[in-house]
PDB file of C-alpha atoms in Angstrom:
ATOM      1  CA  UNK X   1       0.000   0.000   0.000  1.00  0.00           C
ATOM      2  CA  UNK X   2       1.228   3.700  -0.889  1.00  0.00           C
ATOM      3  CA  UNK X   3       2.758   6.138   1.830  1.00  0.00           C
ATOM      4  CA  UNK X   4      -0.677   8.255   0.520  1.00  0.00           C
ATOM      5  CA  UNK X   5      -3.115   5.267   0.805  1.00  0.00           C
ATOM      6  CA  UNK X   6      -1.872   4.447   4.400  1.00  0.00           C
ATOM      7  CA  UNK X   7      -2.433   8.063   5.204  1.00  0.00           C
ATOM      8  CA  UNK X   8      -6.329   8.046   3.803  1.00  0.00           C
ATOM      9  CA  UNK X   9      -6.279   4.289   5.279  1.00  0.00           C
ATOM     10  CA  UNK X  10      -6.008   5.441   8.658  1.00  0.00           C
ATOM     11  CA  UNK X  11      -7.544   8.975   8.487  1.00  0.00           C
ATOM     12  CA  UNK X  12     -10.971   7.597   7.620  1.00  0.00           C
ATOM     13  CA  UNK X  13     -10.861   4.706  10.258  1.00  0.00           C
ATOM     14  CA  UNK X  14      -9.894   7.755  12.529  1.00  0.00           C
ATOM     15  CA  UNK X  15     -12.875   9.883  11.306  1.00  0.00           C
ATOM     16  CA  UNK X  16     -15.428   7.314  12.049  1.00  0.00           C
ATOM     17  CA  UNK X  17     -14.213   6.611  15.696  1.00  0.00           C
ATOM     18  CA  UNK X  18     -11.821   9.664  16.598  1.00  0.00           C
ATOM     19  CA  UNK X  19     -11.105   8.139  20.460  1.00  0.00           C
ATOM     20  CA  UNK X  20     -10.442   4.092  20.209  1.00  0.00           C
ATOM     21  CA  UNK X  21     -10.165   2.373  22.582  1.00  0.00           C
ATOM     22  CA  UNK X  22      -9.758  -1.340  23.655  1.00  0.00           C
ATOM     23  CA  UNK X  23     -12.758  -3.259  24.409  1.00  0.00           C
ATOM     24  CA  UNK X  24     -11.425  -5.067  28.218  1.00  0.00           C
ATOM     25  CA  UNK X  25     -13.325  -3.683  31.088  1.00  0.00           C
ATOM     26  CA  UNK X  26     -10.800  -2.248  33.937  1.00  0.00           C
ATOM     27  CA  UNK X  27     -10.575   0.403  36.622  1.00  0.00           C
ATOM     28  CA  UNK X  28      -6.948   0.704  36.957  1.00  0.00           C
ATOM     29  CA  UNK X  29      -3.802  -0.208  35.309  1.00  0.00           C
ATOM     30  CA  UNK X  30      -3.109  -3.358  37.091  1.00  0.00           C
ATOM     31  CA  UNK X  31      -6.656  -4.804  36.286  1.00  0.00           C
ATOM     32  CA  UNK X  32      -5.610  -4.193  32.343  1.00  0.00           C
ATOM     33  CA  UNK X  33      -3.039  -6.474  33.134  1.00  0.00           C
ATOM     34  CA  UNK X  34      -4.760  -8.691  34.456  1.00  0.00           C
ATOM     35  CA  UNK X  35      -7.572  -8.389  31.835  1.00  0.00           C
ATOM     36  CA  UNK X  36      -5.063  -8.860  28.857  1.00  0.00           C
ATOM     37  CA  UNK X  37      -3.245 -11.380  30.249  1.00  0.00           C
ATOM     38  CA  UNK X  38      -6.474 -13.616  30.658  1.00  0.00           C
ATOM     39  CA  UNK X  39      -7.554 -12.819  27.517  1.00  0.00           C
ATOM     40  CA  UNK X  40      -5.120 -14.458  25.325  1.00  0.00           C
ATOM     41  CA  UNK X  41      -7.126 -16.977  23.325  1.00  0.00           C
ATOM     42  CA  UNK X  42     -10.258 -15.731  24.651  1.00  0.00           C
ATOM     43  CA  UNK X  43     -12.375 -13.145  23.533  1.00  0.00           C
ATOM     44  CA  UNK X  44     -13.109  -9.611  25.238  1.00  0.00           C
ATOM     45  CA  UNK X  45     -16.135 -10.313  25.901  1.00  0.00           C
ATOM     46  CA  UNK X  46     -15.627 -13.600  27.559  1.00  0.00           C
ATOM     47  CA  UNK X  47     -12.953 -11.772  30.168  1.00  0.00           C
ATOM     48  CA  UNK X  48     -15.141  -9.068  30.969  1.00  0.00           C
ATOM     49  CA  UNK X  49     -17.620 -11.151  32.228  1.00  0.00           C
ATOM     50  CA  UNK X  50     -15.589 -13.526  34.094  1.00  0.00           C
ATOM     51  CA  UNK X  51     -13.699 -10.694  35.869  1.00  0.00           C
ATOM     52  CA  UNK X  52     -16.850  -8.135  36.193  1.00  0.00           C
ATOM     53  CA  UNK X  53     -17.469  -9.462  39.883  1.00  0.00           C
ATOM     54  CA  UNK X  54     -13.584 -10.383  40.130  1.00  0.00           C
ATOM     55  CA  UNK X  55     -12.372  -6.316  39.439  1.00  0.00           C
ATOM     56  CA  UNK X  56     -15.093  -5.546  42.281  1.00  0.00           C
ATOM     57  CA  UNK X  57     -12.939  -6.171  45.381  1.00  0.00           C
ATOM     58  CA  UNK X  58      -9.453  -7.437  43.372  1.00  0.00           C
ATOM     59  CA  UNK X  59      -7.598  -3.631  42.749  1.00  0.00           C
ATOM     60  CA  UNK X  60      -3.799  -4.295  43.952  1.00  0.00           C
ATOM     61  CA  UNK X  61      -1.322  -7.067  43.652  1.00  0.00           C
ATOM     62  CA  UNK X  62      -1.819  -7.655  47.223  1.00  0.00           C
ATOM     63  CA  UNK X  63      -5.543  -8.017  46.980  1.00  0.00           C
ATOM     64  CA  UNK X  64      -5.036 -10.607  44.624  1.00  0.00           C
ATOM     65  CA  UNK X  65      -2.654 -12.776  46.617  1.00  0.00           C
ATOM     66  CA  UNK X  66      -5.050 -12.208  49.215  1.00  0.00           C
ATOM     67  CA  UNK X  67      -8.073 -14.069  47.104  1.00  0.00           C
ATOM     68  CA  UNK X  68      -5.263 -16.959  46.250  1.00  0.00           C
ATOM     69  CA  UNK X  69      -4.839 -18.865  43.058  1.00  0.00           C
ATOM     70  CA  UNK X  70      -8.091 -21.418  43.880  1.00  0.00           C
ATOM     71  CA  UNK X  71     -10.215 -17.936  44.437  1.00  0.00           C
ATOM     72  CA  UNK X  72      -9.071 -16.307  41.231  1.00  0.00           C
ATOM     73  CA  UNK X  73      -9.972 -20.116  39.459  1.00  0.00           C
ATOM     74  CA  UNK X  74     -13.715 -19.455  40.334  1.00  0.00           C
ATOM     75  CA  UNK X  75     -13.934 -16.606  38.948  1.00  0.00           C
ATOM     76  CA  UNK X  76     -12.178 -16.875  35.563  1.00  0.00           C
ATOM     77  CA  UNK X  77     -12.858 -20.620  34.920  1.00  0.00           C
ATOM     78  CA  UNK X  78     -15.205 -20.221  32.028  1.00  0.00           C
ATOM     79  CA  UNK X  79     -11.801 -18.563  30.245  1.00  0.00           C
ATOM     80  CA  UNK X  80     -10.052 -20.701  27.986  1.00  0.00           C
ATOM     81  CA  UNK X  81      -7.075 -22.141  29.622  1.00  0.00           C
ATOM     82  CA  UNK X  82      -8.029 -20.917  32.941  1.00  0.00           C
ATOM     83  CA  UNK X  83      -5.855 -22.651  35.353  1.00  0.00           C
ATOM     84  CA  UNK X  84      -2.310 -21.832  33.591  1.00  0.00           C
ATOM     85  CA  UNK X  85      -3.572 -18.039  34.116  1.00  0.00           C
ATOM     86  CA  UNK X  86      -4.384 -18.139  37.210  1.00  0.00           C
ATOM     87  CA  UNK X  87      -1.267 -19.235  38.105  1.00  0.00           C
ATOM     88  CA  UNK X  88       0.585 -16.655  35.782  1.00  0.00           C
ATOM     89  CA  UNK X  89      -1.362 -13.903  37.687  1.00  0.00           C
ATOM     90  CA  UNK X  90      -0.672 -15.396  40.859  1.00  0.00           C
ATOM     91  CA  UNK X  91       3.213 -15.385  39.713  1.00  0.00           C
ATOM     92  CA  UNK X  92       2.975 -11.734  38.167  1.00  0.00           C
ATOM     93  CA  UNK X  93       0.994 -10.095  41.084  1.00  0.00           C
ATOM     94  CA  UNK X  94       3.780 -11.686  43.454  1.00  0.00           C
ATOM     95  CA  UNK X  95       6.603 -10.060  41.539  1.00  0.00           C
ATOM     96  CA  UNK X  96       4.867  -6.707  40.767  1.00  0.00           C
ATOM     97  CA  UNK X  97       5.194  -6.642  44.617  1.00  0.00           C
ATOM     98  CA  UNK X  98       8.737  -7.966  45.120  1.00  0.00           C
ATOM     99  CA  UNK X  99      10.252  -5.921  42.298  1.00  0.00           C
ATOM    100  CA  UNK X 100       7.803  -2.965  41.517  1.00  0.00           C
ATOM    101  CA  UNK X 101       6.762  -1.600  44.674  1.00  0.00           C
ATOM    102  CA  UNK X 102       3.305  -3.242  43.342  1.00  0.00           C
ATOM    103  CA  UNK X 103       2.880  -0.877  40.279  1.00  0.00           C
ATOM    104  CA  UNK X 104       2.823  -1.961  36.928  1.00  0.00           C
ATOM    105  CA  UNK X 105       5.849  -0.994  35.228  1.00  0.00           C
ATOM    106  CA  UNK X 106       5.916   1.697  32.613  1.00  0.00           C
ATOM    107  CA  UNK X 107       8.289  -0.333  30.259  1.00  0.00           C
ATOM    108  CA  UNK X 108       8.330  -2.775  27.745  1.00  0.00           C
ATOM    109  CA  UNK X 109      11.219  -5.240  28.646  1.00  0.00           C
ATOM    110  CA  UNK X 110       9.975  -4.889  32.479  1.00  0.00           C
ATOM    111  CA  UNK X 111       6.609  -6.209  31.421  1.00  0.00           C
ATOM    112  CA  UNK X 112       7.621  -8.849  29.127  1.00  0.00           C
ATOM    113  CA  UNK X 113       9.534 -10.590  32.602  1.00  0.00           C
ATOM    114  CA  UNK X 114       6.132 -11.073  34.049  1.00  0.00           C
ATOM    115  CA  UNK X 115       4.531 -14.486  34.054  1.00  0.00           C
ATOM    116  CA  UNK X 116       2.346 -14.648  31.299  1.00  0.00           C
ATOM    117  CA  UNK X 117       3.516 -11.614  29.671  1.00  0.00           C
ATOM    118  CA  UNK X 118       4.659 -11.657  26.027  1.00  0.00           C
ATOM    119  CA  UNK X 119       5.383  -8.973  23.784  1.00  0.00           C
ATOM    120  CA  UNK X 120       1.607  -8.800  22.407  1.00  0.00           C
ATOM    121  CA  UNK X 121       0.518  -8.366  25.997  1.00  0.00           C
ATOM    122  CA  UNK X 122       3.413  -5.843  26.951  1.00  0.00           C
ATOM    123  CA  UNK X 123       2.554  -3.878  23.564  1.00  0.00           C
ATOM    124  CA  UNK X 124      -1.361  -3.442  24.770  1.00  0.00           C
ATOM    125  CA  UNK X 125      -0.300  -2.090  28.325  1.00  0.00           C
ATOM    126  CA  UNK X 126       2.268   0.107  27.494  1.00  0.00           C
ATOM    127  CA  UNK X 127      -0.634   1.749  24.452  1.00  0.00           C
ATOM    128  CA  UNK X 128      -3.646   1.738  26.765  1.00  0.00           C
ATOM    129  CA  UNK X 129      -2.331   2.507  29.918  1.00  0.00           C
ATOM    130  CA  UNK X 130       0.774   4.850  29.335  1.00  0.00           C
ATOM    131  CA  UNK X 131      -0.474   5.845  25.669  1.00  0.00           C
ATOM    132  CA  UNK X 132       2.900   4.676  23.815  1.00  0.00           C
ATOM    133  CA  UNK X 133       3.391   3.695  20.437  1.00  0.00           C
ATOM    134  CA  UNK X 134       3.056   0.388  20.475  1.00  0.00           C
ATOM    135  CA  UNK X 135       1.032  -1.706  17.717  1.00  0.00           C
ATOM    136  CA  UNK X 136       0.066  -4.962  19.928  1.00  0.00           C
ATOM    137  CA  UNK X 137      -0.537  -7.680  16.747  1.00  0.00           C
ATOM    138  CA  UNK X 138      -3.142 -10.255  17.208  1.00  0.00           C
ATOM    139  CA  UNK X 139      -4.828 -12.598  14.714  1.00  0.00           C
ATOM    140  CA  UNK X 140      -7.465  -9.427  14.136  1.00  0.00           C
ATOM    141  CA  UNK X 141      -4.118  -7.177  13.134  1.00  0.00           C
ATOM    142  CA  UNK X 142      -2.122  -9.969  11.480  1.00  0.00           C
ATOM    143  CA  UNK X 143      -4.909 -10.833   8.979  1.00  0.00           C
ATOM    144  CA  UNK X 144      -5.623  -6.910   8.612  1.00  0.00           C
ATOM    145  CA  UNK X 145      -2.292  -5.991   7.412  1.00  0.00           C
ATOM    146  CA  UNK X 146      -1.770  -8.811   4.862  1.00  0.00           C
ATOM    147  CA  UNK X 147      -5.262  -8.941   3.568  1.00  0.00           C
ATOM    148  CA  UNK X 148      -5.167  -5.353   3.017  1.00  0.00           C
ATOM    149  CA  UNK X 149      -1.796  -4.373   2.402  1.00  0.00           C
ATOM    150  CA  UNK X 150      -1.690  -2.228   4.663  1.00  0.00           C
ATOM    151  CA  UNK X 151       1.404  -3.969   6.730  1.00  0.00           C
ATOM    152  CA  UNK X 152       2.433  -7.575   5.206  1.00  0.00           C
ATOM    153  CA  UNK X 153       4.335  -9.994   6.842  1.00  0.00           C
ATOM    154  CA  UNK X 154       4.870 -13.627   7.722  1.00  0.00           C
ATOM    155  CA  UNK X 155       5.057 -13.467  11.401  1.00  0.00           C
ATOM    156  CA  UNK X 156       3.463 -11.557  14.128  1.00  0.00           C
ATOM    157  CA  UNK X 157       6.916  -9.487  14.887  1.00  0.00           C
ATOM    158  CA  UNK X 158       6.730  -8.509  10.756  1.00  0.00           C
ATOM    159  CA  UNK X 159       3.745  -7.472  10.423  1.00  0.00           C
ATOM    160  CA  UNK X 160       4.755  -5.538  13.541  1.00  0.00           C
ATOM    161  CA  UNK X 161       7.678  -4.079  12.535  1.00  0.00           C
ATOM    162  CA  UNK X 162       6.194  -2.740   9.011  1.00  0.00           C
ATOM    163  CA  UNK X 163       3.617  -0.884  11.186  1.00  0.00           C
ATOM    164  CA  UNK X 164       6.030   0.823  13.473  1.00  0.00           C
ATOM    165  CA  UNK X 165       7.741   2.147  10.135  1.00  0.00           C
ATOM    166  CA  UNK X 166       4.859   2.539   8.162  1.00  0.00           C
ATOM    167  CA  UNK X 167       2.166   4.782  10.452  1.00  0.00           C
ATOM    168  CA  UNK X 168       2.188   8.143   9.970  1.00  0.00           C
ATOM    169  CA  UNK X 169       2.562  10.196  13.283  1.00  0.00           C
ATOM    170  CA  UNK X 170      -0.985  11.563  13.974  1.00  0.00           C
ATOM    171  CA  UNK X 171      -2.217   7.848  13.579  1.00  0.00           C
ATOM    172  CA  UNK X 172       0.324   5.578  15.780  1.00  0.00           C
ATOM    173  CA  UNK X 173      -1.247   5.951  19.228  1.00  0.00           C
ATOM    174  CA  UNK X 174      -4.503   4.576  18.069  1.00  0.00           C
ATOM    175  CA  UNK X 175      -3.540   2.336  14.999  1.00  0.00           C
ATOM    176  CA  UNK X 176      -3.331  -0.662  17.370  1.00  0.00           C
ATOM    177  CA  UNK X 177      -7.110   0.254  18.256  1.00  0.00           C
ATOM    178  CA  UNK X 178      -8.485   0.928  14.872  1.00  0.00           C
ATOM    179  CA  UNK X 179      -6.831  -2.095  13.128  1.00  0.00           C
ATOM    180  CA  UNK X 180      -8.366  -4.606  15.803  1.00  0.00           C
ATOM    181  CA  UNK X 181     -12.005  -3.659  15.501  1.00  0.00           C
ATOM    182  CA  UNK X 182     -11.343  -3.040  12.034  1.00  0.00           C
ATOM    183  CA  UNK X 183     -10.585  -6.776  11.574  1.00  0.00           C
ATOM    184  CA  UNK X 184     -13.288  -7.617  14.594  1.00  0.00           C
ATOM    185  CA  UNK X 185     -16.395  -6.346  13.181  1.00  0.00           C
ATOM    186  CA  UNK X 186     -15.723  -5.625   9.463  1.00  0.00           C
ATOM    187  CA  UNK X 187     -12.757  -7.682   7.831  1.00  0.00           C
ATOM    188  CA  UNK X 188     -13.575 -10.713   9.797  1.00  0.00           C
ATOM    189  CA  UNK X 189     -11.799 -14.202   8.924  1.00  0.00           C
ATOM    190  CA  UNK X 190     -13.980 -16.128   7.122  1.00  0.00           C
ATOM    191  CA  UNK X 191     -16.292 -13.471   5.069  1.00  0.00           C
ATOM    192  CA  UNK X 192     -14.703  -9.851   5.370  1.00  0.00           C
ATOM    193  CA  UNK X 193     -17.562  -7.425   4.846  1.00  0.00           C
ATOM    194  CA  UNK X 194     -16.542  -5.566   2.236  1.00  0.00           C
ATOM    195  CA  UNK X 195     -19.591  -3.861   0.545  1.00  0.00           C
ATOM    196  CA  UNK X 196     -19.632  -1.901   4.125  1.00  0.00           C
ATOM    197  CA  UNK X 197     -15.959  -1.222   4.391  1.00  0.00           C
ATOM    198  CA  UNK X 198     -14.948   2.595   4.483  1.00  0.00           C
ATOM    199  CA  UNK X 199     -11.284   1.662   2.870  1.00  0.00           C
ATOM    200  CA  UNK X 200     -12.219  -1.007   0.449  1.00  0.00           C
ATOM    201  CA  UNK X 201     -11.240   0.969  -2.701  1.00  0.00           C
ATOM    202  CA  UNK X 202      -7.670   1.358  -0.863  1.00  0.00           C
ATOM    203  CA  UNK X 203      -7.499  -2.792   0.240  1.00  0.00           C
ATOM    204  CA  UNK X 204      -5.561  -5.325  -1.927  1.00  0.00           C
ATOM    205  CA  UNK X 205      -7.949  -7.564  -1.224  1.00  0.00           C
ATOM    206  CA  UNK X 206      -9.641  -9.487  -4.240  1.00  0.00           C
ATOM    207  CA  UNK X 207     -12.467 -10.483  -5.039  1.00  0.00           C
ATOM    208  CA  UNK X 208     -14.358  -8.146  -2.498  1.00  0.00           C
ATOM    209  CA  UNK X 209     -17.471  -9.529  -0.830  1.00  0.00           C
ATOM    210  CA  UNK X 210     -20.501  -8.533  -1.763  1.00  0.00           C
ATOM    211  CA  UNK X 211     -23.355  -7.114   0.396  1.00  0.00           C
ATOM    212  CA  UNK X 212     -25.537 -10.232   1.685  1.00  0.00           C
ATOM    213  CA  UNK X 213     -28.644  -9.987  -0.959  1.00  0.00           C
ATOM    214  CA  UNK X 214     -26.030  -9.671  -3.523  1.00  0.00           C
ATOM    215  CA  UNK X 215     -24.810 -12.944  -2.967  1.00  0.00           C
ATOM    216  CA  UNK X 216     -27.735 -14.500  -2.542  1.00  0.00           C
ATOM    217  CA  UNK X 217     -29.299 -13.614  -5.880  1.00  0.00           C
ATOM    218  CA  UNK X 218     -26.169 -14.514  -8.087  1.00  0.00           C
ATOM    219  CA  UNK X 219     -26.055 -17.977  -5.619  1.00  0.00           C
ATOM    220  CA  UNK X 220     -22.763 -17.421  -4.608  1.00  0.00           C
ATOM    221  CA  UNK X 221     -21.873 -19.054  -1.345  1.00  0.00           C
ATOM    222  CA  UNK X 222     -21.069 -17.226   1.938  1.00  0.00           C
TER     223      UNK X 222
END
């Protein structure tokens, strides 16, 4: 995609929602954490509801020690993979309070040391809590900037990369925001929904889906 359509890509993704911003429920900047690292292969909508009654009286590090691994379980066993991130947050809370006077760390490389933190995880905390430039790619992003053109790449770090080099400034705080529900709600996996997209004309992307009663007159399948 041209240094011009990346501009126009973003600007009218920007115009339609001028203040992104991520999905997770939270009060404070440790219950992000905690939100983003339980959501990994799970959807937003899935943690929000198992940690709705958990973010009620879990706000510190402490507080969650204090509940205790088999506590936290109840609460977030309907998550995928539940007892492996329990113990992660267990792990992370413990450290947080051994090596962070029990504040979430306003770097990168400090977050990735946590238990259960990668780099995806790192790169959503450091955009939504400390508002850095960081472009956090999931499968939503990944698929985004291939099928598009916007940012192609063969891995996760790629695609990644060619974003951090490729946003123009006005755009790279909430690029990480736009590009997930971009891929979330309207160039989903299996049919993107194109005839509704505000930058198909500038997407790569062939052949380009047609509205619903389209499809169904000229029997093409979904």
């Amino acid at each position: 995609m041209k240094r011009s359509d990346i501009f126009e890509f973003y600007r009218r993704l920007a115009e339609l929602n001028p203040s992104p911003e991520t999905e997770l429920q939270f009060g404070n900047i440790y219950q992000l954490l905690v939100a983003v690292v339980l959501s990994a292969q799970a959807t937003d909508v899935g943690v929000n509801k198992a940690t709705r009654k958990l973010f009620e009286t879990v706000k510190t590090p402490q507080q969650m020690l204090d509940l205790g691994e088999e506590g936290l379980k109840q609460h977030i066993r309907t998550i995928g993979l539940f007892n492996a991130k329990a113990k992660n947050v267990i792990a992370l809370s413990e450290m947080l309070i051994r090596d962070h006077g029990g504040e979430v760390p306003a770097d990168r490389d400090a977050l990735t040391k946590l238990p259960g933190v990668g780099r995806k995880t790192a790169n959503v905390v450091m955009n939504c809590a400390f508002g850095a430039e960081t472009f956090a790619v999931d499968t939503h992003i990944f698929r985004v900037g291939n099928r598009t053109g916007l940012a192609p790449g063969n891995t996760v770090l790629a695609v990644e990369k060619k974003l951090e080099k490729g946003t123009p400034a006005p755009f790279r705080v909430g690029a990480h925001h736009w590009l997930i529900l971009h891929g979330r709600y309207i160039c989903k996996a299996r049919t993107p929904e194109c005839w509704r997209c505000p930058v198909a004309d500038l997407c790569r992307y062939q052949p380009k889906t047609a509205a619903p009663t389209l499809r169904k007159k000229t029997g093409a399948r979904e």
